[in-house]
Tab-separated table of C-alpha atoms in Angstrom:
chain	number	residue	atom	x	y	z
B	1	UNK	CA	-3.271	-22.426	-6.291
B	2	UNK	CA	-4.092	-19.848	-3.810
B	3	UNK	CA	-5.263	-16.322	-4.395
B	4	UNK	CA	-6.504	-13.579	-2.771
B	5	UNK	CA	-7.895	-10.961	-4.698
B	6	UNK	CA	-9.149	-6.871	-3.590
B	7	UNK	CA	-10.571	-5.479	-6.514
B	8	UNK	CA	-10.418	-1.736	-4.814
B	9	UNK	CA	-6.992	-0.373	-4.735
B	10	UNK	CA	-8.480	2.877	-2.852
B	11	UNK	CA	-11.719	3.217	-1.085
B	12	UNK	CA	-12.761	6.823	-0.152
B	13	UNK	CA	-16.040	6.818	2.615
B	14	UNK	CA	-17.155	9.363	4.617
B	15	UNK	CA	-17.179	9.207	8.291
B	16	UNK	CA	-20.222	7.976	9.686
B	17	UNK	CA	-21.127	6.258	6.561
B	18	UNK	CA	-20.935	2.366	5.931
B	19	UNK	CA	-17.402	0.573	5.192
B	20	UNK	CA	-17.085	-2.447	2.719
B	21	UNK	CA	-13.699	-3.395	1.756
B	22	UNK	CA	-14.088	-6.333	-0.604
B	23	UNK	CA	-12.110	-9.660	-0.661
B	24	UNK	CA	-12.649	-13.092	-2.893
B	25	UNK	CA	-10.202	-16.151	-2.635
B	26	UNK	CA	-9.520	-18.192	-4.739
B	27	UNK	CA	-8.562	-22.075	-2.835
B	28	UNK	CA	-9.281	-25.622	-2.900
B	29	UNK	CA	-9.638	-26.991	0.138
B	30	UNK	CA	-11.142	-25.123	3.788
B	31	UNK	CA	-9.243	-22.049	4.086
B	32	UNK	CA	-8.202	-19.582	6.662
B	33	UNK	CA	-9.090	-16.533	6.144
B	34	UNK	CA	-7.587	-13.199	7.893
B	35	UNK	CA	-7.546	-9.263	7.564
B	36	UNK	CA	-4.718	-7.637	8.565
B	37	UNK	CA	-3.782	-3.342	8.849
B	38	UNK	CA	-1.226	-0.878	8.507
B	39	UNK	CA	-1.976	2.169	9.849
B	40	UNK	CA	0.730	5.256	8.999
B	41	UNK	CA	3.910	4.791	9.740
B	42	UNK	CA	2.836	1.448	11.792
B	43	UNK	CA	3.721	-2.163	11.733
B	44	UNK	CA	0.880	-3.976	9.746
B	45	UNK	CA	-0.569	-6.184	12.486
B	46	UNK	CA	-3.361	-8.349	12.178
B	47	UNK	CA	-7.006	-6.778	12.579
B	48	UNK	CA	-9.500	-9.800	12.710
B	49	UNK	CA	-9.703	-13.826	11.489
B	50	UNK	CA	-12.975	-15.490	10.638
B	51	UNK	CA	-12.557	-18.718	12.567
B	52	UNK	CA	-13.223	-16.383	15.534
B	53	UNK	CA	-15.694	-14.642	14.472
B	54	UNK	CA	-15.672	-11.537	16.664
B	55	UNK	CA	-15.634	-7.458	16.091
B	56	UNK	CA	-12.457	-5.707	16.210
B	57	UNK	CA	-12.942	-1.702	16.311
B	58	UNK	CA	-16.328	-1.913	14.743
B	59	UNK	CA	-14.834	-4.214	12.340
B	60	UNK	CA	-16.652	-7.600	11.212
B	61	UNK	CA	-15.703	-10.582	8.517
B	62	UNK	CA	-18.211	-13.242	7.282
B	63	UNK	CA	-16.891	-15.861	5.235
B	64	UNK	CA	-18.652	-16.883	2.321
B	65	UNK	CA	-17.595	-20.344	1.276
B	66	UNK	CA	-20.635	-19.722	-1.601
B	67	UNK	CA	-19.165	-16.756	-3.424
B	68	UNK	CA	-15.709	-16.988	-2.428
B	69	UNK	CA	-15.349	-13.787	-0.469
B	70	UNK	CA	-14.720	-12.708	2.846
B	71	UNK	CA	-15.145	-9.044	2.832
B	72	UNK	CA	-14.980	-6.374	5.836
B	73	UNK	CA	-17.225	-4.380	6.792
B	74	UNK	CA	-17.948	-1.156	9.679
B	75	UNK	CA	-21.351	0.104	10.010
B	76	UNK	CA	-19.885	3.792	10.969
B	77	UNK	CA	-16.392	4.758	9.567
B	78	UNK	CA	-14.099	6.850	11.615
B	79	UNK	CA	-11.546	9.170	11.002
B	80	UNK	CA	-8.646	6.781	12.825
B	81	UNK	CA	-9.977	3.703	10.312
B	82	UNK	CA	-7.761	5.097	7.584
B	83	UNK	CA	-5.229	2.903	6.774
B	84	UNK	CA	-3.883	0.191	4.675
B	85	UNK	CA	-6.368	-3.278	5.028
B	86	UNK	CA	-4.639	-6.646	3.201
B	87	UNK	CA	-6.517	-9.751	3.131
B	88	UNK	CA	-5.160	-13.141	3.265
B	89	UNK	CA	-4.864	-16.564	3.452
B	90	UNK	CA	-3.628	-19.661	4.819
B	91	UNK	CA	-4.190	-23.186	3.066
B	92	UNK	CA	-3.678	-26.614	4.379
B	93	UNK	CA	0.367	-26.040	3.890
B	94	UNK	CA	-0.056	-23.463	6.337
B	95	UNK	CA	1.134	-21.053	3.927
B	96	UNK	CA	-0.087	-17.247	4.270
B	97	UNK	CA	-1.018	-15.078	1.041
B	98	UNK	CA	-2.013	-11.831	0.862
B	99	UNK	CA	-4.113	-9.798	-1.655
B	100	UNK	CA	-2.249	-6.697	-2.954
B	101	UNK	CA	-4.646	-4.320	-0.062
B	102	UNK	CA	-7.101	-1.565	-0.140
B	103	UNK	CA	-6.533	1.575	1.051
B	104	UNK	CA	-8.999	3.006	3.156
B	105	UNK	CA	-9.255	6.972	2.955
B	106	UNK	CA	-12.366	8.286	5.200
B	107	UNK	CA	-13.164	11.960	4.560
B	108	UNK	CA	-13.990	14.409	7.277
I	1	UNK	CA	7.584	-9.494	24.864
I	2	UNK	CA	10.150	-7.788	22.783
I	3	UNK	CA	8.594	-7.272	18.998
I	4	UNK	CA	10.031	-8.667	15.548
I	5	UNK	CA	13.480	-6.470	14.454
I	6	UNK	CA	14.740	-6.932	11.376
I	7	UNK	CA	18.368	-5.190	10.563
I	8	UNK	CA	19.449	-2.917	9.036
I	9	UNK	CA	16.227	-0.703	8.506
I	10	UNK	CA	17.400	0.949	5.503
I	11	UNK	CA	19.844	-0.110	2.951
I	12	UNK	CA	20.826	0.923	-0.618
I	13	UNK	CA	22.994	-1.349	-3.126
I	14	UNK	CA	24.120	-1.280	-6.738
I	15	UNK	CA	22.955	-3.202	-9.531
I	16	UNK	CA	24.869	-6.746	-9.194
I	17	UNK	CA	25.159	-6.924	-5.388
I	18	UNK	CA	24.536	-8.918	-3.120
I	19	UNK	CA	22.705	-8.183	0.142
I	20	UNK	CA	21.565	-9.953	3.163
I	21	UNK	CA	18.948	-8.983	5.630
I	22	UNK	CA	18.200	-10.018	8.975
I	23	UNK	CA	15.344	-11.178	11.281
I	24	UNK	CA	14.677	-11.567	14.901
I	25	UNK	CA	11.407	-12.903	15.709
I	26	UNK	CA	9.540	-12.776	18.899
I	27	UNK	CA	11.464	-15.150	21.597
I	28	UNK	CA	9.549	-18.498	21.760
I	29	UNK	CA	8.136	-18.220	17.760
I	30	UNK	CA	9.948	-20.983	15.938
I	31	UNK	CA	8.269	-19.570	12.613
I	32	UNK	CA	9.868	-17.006	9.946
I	33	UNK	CA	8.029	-15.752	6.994
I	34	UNK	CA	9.532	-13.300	4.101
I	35	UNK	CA	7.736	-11.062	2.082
I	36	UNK	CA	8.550	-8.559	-0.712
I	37	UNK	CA	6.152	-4.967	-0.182
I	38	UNK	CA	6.050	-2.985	-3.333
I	39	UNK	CA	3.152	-0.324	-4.025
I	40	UNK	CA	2.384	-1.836	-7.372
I	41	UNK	CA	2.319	-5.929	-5.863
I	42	UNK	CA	1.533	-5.552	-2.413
I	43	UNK	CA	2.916	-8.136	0.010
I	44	UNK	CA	4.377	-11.397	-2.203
I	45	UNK	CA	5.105	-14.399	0.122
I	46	UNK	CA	9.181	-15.340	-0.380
I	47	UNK	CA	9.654	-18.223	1.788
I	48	UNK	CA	8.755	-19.607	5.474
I	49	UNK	CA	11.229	-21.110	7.734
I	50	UNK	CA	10.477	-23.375	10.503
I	51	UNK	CA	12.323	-24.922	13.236
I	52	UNK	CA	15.620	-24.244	10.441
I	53	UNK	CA	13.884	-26.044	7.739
I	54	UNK	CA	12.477	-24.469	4.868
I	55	UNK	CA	8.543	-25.060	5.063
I	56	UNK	CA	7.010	-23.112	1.939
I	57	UNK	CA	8.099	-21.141	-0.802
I	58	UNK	CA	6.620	-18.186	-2.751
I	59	UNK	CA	7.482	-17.810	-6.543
I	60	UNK	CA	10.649	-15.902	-6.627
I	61	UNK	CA	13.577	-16.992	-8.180
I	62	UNK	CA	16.488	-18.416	-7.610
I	63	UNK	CA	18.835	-15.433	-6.758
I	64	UNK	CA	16.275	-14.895	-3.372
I	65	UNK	CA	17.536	-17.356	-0.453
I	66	UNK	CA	16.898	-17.618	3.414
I	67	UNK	CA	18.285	-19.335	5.989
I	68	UNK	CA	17.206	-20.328	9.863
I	69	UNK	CA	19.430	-20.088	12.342
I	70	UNK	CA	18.710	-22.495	15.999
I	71	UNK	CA	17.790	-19.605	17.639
I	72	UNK	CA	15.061	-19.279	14.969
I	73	UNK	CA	16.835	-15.923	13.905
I	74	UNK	CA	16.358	-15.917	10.176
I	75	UNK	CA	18.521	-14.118	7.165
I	76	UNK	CA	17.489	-13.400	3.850
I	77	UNK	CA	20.162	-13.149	0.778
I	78	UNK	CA	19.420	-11.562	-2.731
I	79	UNK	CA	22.174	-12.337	-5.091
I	80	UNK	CA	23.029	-10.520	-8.384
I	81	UNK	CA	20.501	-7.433	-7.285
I	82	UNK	CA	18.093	-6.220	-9.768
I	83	UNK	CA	16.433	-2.502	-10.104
I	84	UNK	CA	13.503	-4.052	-9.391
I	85	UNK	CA	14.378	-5.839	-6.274
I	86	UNK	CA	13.556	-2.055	-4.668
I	87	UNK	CA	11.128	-3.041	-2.067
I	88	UNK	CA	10.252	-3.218	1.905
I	89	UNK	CA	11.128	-6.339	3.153
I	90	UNK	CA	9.258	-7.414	6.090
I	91	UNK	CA	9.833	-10.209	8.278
I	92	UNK	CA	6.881	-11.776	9.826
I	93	UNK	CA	7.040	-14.398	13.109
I	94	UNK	CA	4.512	-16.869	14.843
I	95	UNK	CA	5.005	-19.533	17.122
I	96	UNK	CA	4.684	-22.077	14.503
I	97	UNK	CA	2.227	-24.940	13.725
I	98	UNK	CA	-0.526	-24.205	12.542
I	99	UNK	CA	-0.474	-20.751	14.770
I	100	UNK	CA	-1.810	-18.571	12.015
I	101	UNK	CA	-1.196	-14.971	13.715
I	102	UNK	CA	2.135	-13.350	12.294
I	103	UNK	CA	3.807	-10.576	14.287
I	104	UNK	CA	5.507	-8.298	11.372
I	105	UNK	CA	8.356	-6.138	11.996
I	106	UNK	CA	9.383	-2.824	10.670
I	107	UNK	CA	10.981	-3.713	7.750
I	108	UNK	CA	14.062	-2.854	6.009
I	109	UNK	CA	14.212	-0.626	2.768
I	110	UNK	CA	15.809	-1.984	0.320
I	111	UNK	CA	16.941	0.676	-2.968
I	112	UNK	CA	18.964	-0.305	-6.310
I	113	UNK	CA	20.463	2.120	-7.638
């Protein structure tokens, strides 16, 4: 079965420091995996997926088939990377699960 | 592009009701998902419609049932509500396939009373 699993259910960093938001999956086969964000009283939209392996807003992903995980990470938070982060993903049945998110909460 | 609207935004039912929501995706996306937002769950996956076809199918029960229409406009029914059926509903398209970017919409809030 598939699972996605965030340990944190609140994450408080200050700005400028380092950001880790933590994810580990739980699937069978070669999965897809994704983060997506809410930001207030926003649409959650998707933020970054590791099969293209770029940086969105300072934002990276490595997927670690070893340990399971695929957890996001900013070398300096900002003040406008508070929000709501869910991880997810999509199996061979194409079908998308999410973890149950982080939220992110960067201090001044 | 016009986004994904869902209808109505906000809606509030009795115990033992029945309600159905509705979902436009993004012209040209064949694909509708359905999930259930609650602070305590997060985002469970209902179902997935494709092309008017049910494709996958989260762990609800029974009394939670979707539809696809040909214009790939999707509705969602809850029969005999429950208290704890309070929750965002959000609608999700993609273009289908294995396309793996959804476009969410606003959502509509859902309170039993």
């Amino acid at each position: 079965a598939q699972r996605v699993t965030q340990p944190e259910k609140l994450l408080s960093v200050f700005k400028g420091a380092p950001v880790e938001l933590k994810c580990n999956y739980s699937y069978s086969g070669s999965p897809e995996l994704f983060w997506y964000v809410q930001y207030s009283r926003q649409r959650l939209q998707l933020l970054l997926r590791h099969i293209s392996r770029e940086s969105i807003k300072g934002f990276t992903a490595d997927l670690n088939k070893g340990e399971t995980s695929f957890h996001l990470k900013k070398p300096f938070a900002q003040e406008e990377d508070s929000a709501m982060y869910y991880c997810a993903l999509s199996g061979e049945d194409d079908k998308i699960i999410f973890g149950k998110g982080t939220r992110l909460h960067i201090l001044p | 592009k016009a986004g994904v609207t869902q209808t109505p935004r906000y809606l509030i039912k009795t115990r033992g009701q029945q309600v159905t929501l509705s979902c436009s995706p993004i012209s040209g996306h064949r694909s509708v998902s359905w999930y259930q937002q609650t602070p305590g769950q997060g985002l469970q996956f209902l179902f997935e419609y494709f092309s008017e076809t049910q494709r996958n199918k989260g762990n609800f029960p029974g009394r939670f049932s979707g539809r696809q229409f040909s214009n790939s406009r999707s509705e969602m029914n809850v029969s005999t509500l429950e208290l704890g059926d309070s929750a965002l509903y959000l609608c999700a398209s993609r273009e289908g396939g294995s396309s793996y970017e959804q476009y969410f919409g606003p959502g509509t809030r859902l309170t039993v009373t």
